PDB file of C-alpha atoms and ligand atoms in Angstrom:
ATOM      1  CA  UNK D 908       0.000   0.000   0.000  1.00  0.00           C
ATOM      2  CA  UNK D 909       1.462   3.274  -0.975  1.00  0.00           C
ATOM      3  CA  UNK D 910       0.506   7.064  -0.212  1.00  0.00           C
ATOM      4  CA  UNK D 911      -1.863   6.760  -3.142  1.00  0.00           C
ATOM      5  CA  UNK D 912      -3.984   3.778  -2.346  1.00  0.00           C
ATOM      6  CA  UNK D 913      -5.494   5.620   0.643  1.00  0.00           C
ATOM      7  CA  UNK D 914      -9.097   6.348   0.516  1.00  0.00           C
ATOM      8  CA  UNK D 915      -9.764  10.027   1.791  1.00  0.00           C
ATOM      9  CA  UNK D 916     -12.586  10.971   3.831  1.00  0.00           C
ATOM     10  CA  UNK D 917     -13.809  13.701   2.254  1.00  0.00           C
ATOM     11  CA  UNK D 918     -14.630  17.052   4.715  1.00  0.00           C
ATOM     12  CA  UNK D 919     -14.244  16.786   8.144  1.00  0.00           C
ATOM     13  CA  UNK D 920     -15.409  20.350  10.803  1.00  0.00           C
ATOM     14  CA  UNK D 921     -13.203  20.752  13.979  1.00  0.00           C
ATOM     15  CA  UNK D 922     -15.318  20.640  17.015  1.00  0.00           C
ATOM     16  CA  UNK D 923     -14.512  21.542  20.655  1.00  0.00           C
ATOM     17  CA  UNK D 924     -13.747  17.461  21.495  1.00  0.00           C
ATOM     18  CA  UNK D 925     -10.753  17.533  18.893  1.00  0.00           C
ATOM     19  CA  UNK D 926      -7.248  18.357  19.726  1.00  0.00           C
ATOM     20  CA  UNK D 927      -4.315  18.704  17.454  1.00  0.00           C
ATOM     21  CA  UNK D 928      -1.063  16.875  17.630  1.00  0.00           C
ATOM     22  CA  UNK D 929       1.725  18.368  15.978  1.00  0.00           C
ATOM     23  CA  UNK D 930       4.849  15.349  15.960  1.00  0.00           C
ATOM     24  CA  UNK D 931       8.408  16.254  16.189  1.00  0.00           C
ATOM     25  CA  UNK D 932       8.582  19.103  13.714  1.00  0.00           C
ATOM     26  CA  UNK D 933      12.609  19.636  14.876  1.00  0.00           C
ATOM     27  CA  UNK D 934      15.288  20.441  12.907  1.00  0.00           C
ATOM     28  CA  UNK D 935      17.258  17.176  12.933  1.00  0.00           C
ATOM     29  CA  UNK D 936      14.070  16.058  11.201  1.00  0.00           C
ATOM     30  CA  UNK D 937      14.520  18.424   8.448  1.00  0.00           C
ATOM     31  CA  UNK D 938      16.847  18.514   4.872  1.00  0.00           C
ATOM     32  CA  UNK D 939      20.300  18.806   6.459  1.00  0.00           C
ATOM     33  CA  UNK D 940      19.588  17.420  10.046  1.00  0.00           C
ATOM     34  CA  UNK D 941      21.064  14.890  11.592  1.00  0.00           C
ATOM     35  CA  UNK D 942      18.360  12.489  10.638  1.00  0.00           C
ATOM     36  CA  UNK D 943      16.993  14.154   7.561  1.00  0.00           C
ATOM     37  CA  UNK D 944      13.185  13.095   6.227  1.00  0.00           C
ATOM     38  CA  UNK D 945      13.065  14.679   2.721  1.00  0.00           C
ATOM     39  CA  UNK D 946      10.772  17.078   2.326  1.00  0.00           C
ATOM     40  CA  UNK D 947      10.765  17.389   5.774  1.00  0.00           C
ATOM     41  CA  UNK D 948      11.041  21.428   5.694  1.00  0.00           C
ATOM     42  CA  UNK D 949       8.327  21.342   2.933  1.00  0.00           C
ATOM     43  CA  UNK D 950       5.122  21.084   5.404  1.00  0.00           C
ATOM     44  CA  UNK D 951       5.856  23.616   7.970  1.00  0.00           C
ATOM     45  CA  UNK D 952       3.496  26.090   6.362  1.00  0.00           C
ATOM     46  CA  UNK D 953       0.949  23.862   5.823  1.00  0.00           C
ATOM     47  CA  UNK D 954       1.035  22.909   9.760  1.00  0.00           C
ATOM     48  CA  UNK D 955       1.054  26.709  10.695  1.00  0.00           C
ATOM     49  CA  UNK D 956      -2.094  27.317   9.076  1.00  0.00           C
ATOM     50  CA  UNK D 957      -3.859  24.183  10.722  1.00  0.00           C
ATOM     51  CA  UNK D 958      -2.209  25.610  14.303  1.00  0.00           C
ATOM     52  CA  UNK D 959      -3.877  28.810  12.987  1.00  0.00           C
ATOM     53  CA  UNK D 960      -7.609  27.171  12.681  1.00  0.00           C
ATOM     54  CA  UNK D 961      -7.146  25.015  15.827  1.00  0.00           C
ATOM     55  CA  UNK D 962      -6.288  28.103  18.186  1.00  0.00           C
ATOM     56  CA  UNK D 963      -8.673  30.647  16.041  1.00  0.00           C
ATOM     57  CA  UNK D 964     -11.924  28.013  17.642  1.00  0.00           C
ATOM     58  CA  UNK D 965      -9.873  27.656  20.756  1.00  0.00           C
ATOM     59  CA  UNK D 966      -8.952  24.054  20.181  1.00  0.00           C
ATOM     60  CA  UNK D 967      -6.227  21.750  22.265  1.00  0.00           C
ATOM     61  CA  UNK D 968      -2.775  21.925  20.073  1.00  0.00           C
ATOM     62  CA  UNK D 969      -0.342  19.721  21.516  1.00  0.00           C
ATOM     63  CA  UNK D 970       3.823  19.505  20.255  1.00  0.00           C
ATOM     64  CA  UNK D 971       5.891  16.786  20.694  1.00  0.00           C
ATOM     65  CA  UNK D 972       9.677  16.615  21.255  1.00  0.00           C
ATOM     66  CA  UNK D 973      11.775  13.997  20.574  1.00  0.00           C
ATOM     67  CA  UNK D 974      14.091  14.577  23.212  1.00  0.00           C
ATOM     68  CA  UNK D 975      16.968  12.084  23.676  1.00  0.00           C
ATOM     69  CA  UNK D 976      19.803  11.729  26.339  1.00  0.00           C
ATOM     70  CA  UNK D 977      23.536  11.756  24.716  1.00  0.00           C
ATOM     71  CA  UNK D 978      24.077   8.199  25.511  1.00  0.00           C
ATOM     72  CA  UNK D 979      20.439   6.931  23.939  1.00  0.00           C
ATOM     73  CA  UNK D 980      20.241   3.520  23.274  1.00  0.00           C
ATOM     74  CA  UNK D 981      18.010   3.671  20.134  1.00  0.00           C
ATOM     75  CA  UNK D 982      21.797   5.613  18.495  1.00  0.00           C
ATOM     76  CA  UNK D 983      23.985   3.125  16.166  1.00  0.00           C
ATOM     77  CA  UNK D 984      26.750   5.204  18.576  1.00  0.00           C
ATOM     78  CA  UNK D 985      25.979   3.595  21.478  1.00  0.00           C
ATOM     79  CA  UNK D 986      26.381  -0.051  19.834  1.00  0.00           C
ATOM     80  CA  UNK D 987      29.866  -0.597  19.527  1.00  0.00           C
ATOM     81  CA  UNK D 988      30.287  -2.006  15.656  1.00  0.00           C
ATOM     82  CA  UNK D 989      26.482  -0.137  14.649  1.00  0.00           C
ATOM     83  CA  UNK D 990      25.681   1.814  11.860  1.00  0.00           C
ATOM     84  CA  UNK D 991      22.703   4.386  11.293  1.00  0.00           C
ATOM     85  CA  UNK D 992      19.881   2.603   9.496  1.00  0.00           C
ATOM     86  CA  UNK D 993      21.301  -0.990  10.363  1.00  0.00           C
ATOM     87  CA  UNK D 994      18.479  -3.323  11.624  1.00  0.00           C
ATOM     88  CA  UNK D 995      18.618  -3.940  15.862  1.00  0.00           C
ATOM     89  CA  UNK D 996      15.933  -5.225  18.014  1.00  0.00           C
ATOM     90  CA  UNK D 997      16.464  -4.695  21.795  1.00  0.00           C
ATOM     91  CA  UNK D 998      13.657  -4.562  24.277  1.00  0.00           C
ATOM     92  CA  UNK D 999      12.381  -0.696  23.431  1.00  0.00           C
ATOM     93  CA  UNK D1000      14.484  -0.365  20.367  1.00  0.00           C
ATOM     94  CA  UNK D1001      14.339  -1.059  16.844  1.00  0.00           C
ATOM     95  CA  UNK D1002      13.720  -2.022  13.833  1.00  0.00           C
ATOM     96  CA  UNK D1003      16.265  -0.499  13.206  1.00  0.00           C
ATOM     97  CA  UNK D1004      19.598   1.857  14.919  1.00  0.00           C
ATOM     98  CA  UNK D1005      19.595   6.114  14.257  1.00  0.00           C
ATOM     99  CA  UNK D1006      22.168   8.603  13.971  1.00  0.00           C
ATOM    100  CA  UNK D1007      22.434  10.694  16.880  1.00  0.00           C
ATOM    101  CA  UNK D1008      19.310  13.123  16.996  1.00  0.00           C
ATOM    102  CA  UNK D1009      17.280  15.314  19.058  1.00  0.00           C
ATOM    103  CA  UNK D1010      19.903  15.452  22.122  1.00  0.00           C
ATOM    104  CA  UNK D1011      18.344  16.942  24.965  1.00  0.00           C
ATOM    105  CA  UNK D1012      18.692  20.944  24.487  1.00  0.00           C
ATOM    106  CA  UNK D1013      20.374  20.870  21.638  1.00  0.00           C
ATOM    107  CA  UNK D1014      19.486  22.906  18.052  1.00  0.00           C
ATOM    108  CA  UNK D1015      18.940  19.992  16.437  1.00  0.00           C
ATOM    109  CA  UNK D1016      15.553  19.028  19.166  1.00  0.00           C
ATOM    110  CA  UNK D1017      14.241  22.619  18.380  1.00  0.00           C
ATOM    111  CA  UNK D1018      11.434  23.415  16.788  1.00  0.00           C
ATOM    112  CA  UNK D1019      11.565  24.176  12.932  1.00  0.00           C
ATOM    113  CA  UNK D1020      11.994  27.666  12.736  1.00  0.00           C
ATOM    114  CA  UNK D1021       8.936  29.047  11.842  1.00  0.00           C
ATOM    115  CA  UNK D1022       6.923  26.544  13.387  1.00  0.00           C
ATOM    116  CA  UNK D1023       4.627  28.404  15.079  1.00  0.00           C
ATOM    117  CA  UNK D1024       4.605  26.953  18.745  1.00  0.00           C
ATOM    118  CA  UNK D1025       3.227  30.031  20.587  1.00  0.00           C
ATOM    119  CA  UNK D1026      -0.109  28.950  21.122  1.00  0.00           C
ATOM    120  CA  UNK D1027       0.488  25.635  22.425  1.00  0.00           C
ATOM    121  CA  UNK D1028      -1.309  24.021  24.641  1.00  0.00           C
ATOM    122  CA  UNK D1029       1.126  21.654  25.911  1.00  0.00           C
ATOM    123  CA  UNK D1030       4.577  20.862  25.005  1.00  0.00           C
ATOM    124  CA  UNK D1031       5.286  16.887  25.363  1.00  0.00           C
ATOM    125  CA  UNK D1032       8.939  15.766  25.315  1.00  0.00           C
ATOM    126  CA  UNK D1033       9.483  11.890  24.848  1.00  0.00           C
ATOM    127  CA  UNK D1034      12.468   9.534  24.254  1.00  0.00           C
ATOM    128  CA  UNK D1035      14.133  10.519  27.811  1.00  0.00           C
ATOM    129  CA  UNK D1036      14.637   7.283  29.568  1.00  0.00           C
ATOM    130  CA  UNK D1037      18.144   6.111  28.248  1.00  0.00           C
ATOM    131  CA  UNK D1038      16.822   2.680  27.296  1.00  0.00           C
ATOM    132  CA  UNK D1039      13.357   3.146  26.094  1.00  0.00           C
ATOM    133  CA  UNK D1040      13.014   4.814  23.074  1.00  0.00           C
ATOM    134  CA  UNK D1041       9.307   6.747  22.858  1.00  0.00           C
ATOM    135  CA  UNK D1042       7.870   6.707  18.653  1.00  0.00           C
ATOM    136  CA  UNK D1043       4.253   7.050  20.193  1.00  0.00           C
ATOM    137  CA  UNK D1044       3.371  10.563  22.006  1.00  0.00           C
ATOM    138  CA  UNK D1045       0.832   8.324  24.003  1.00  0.00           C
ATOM    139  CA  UNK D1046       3.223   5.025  25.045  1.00  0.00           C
ATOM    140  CA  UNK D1047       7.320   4.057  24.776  1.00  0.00           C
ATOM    141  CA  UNK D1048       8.377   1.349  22.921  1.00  0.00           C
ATOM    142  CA  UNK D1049       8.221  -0.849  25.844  1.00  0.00           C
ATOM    143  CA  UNK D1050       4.538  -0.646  25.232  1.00  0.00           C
ATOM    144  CA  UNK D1051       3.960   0.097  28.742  1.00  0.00           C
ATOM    145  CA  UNK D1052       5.316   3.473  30.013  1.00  0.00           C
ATOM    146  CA  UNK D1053       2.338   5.962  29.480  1.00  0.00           C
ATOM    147  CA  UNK D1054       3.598   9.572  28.409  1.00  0.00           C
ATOM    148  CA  UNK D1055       0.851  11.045  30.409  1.00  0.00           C
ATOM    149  CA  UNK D1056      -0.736  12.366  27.468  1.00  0.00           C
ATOM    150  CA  UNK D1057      -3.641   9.432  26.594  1.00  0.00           C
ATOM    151  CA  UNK D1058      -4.443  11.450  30.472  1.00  0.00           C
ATOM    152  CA  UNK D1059      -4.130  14.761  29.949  1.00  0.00           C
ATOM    153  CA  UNK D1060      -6.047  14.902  26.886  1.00  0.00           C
ATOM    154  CA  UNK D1061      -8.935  12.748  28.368  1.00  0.00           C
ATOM    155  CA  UNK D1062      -9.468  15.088  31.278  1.00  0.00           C
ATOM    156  CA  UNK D1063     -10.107  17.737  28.877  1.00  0.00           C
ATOM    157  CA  UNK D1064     -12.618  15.367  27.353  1.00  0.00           C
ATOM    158  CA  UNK D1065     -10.816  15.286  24.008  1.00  0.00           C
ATOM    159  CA  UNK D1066     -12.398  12.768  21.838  1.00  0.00           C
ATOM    160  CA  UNK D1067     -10.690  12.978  18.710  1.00  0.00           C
ATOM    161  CA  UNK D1068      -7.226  13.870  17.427  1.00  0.00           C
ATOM    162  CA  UNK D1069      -5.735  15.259  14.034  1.00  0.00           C
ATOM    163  CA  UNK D1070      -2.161  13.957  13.509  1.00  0.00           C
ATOM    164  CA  UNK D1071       0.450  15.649  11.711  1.00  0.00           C
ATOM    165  CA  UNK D1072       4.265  16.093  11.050  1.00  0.00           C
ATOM    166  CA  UNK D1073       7.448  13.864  11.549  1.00  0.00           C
ATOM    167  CA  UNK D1074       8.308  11.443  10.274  1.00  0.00           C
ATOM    168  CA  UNK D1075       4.931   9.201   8.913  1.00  0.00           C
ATOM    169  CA  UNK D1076       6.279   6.056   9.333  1.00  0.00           C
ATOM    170  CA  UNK D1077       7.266   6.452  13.048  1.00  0.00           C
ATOM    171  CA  UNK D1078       6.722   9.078  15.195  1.00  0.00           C
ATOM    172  CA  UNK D1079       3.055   9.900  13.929  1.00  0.00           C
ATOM    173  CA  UNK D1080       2.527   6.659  12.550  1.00  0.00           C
ATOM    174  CA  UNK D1081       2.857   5.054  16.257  1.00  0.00           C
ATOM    175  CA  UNK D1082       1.384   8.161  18.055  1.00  0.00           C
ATOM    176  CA  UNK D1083      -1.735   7.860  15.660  1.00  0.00           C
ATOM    177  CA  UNK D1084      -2.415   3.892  16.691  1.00  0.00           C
ATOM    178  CA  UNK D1085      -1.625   4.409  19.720  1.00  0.00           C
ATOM    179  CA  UNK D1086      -4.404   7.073  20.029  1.00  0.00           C
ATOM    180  CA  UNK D1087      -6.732   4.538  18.932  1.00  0.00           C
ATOM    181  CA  UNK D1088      -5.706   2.223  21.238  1.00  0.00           C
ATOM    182  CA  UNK D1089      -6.676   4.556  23.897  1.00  0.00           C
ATOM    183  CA  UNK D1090     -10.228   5.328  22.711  1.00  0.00           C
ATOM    184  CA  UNK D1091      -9.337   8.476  20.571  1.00  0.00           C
ATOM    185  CA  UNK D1092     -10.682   8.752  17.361  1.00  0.00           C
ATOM    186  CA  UNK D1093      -7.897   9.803  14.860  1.00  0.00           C
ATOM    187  CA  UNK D1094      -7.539  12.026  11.594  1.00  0.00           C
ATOM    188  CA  UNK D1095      -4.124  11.315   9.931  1.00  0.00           C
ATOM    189  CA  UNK D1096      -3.367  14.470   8.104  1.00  0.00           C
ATOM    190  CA  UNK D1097      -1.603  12.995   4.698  1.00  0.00           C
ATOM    191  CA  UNK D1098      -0.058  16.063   3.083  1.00  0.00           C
ATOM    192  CA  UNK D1099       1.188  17.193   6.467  1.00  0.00           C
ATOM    193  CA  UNK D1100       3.513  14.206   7.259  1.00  0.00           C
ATOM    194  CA  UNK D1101       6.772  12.898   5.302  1.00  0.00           C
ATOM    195  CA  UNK D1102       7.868   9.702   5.840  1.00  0.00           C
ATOM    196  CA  UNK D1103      11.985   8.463   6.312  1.00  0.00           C
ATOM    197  CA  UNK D1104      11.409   5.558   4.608  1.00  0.00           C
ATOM    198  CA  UNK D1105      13.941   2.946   6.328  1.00  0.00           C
ATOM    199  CA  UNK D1106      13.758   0.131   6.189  1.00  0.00           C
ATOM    200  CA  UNK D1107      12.011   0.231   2.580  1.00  0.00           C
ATOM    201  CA  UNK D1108       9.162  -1.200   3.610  1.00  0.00           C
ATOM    202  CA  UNK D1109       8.386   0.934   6.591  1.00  0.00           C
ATOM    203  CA  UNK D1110       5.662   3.244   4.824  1.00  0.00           C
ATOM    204  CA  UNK D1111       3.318   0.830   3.235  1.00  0.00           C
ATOM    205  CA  UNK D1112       3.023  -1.517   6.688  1.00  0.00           C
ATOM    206  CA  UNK D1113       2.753   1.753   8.401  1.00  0.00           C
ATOM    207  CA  UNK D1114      -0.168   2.691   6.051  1.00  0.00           C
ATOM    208  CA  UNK D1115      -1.677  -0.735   5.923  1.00  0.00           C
ATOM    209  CA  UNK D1116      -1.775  -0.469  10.096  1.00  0.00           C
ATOM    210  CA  UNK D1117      -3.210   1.985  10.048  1.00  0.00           C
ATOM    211  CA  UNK D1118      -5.725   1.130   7.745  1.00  0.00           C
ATOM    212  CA  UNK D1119      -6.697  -1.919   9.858  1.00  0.00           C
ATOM    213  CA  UNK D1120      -7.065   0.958  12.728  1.00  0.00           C
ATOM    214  CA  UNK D1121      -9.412   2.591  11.730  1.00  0.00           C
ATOM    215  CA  UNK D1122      -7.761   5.440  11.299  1.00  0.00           C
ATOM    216  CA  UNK D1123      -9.435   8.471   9.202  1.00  0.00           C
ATOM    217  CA  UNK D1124      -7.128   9.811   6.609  1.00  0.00           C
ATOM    218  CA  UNK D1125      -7.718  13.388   5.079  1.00  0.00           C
ATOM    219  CA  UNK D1126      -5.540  16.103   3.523  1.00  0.00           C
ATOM    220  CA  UNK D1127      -5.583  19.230   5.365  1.00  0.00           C
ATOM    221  CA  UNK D1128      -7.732  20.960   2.811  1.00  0.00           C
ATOM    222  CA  UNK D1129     -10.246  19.145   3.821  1.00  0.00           C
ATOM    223  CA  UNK D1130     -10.290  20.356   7.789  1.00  0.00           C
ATOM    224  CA  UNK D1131     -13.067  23.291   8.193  1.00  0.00           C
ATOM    225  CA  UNK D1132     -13.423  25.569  11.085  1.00  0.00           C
TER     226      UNK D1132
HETATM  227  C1  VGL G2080      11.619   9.570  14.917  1.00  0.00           C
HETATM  228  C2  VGL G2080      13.165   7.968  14.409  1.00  0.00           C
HETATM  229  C3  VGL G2080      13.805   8.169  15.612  1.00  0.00           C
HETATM  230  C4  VGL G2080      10.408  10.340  14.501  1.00  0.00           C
HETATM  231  C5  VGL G2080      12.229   9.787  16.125  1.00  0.00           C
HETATM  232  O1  VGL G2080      10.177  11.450  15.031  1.00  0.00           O
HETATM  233  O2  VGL G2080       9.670   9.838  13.632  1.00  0.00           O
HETATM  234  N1  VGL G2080      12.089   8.639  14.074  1.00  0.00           N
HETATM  235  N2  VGL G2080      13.332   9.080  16.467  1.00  0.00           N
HETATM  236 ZN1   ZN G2081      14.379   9.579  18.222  1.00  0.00          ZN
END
C-alpha cells in the first residue's frame, strides 16, 4: 500500500472534542539534520495554518519533542560495531539503529523555525529514559510506560485527534495507533507528514496499520473551522 492507495474521507469540521497533535517538527528532522526526512522542511506552512484554525476556535494543540539523552540507546553510537539505518531489536528499540538526533537541548531538538509553537497548549517531550526509546506521544516502545498524554487529553474530554508532522512512518505513525488504542478517534493528516522511509518497507506496513485501525485519513484541505 502506498501514499496513493489511501481512501480520503472527504470534509471533516473541527469541534470543541478535537485536539491537534503536531509530531516532532525539529530540525534534525529536516533537509540537512542529523536524521533528515526529505521534504521534511516542505510542510511547515501547511502545519502553521492548521495551528492557525485550531487556536482561532480555541482548540487543544499539543507539540511533541523527541528529546533524547547523549548516551540513547536507540543511536547506532551507542552499539559498539552499529551503523545508522542498520536493523537492531532490543527490548524498546528497533527495527532499526539512528544517527544521533534530538539530544536533549540541543538545536537539532528545536522546533523548525517558523513553526509556530506560541499557542500551544502543551509541550510533550518523549524519548528521555536512556533505554526506552518513545515513537508514540501516548506510550514508549516498551509498550507500557504511558507519556501522560492518553491522560491529559482525556481530562479535557478530548475525543478525537488530528495527527500531523514527523516522520509518517514512526513518530506519527505510532502516536496515531496508539491514540486509537486509547479510545481516541484519529484524523491522519496525509499532506502534512513525510515519511523516512527505512527500512524500505516501513511506509506501506505503516499505512496498511493503520488502515486496519481505523484510522481516518484526510488532507488538510479538507479540515473546516
Ligand atoms: C523519529 C526515528 C527516531 C520520529 C524519532 O520522530 O519519527 N524517528 N526518532
Ligand atoms: Zn528519536
Amino acid at each position: 500500500m502506498q501514499i496513493e492507495d489511501i481512501k480520503l474521507a472527504g470534509f471533516i469540521e473541527i469541534t470543541d472534542k478535537d485536539a491537534l497533535l503536531v509530531v516532532d517538527v525539529q530540525n534534525d528532522f529536516l533537509p540537512g539534520g542529523a536524521l533528515p526526512v526529505a521534504d521534511g522542511d516542505q510542510i511547515i506552512l501547511g502545519i502553521n495554518e492548521l495551528i492557525s484554525k485550531f487556536h482561532d476556535s480555541d482548540n487543544i494543540i499539543v507539540f511533541t519533542q523527541d528529546w533524547h539523552p547523549a548516551d540513547h540507546q536507540s543511536f547506532a553510537s551507542a552499539h559498539l560495531g552499529k551503523n545508522p539505518y542498520e536493523v537492531f531489536e532490543a527490548p524498546g528499540i528497533g527495527p532499526v539503529l539512528w544517527p544521533d538526533h534530538c539530544v536533549q537541548g540541543s538545536h537539532g531538538a528545536s522546533f523548525a523555525p517558523g513553526l509556530q509553537t506560541v499557542n500551544a497548549t502543551l509541550i510533550l517531550q518523549k524519548g528521555f529514559h536512556k533505554a526506552i526509546d518513545s515513537y508514540s506521544a501516548f506510550l514508549e516502545n516498551d509498550k507500557t510506560t504511558e507519556t501522560g498524554l492518553a491522560t491529559f487529553l482525556q481530562s479535557l474530554e478530548i475525543k478525537r485527534v488530528f495527527v500531523c508532522g514527523l516522520a509518517l512512518d514512526y513518530c506519527v505513525y505510532f502516536t496515531a495507533v496508539d491514540a486509537r488504542s486509547f479510545g481516541f478517534e484519529v484524523i491522519f493528516i496525509l499532506d502534512l507528514t513525510k515519511p523516512v522511509n527505512s527500512p524500505p518497507d516501513s511506509v506501506p506496513k505503516a499505512l496498511q496499520s493503520m488502515v486496519g485501525h481505523k484510522i481516518t485519513f484526510v488532507t488538510s484541505d479538507q479540515i473546516l473551522s
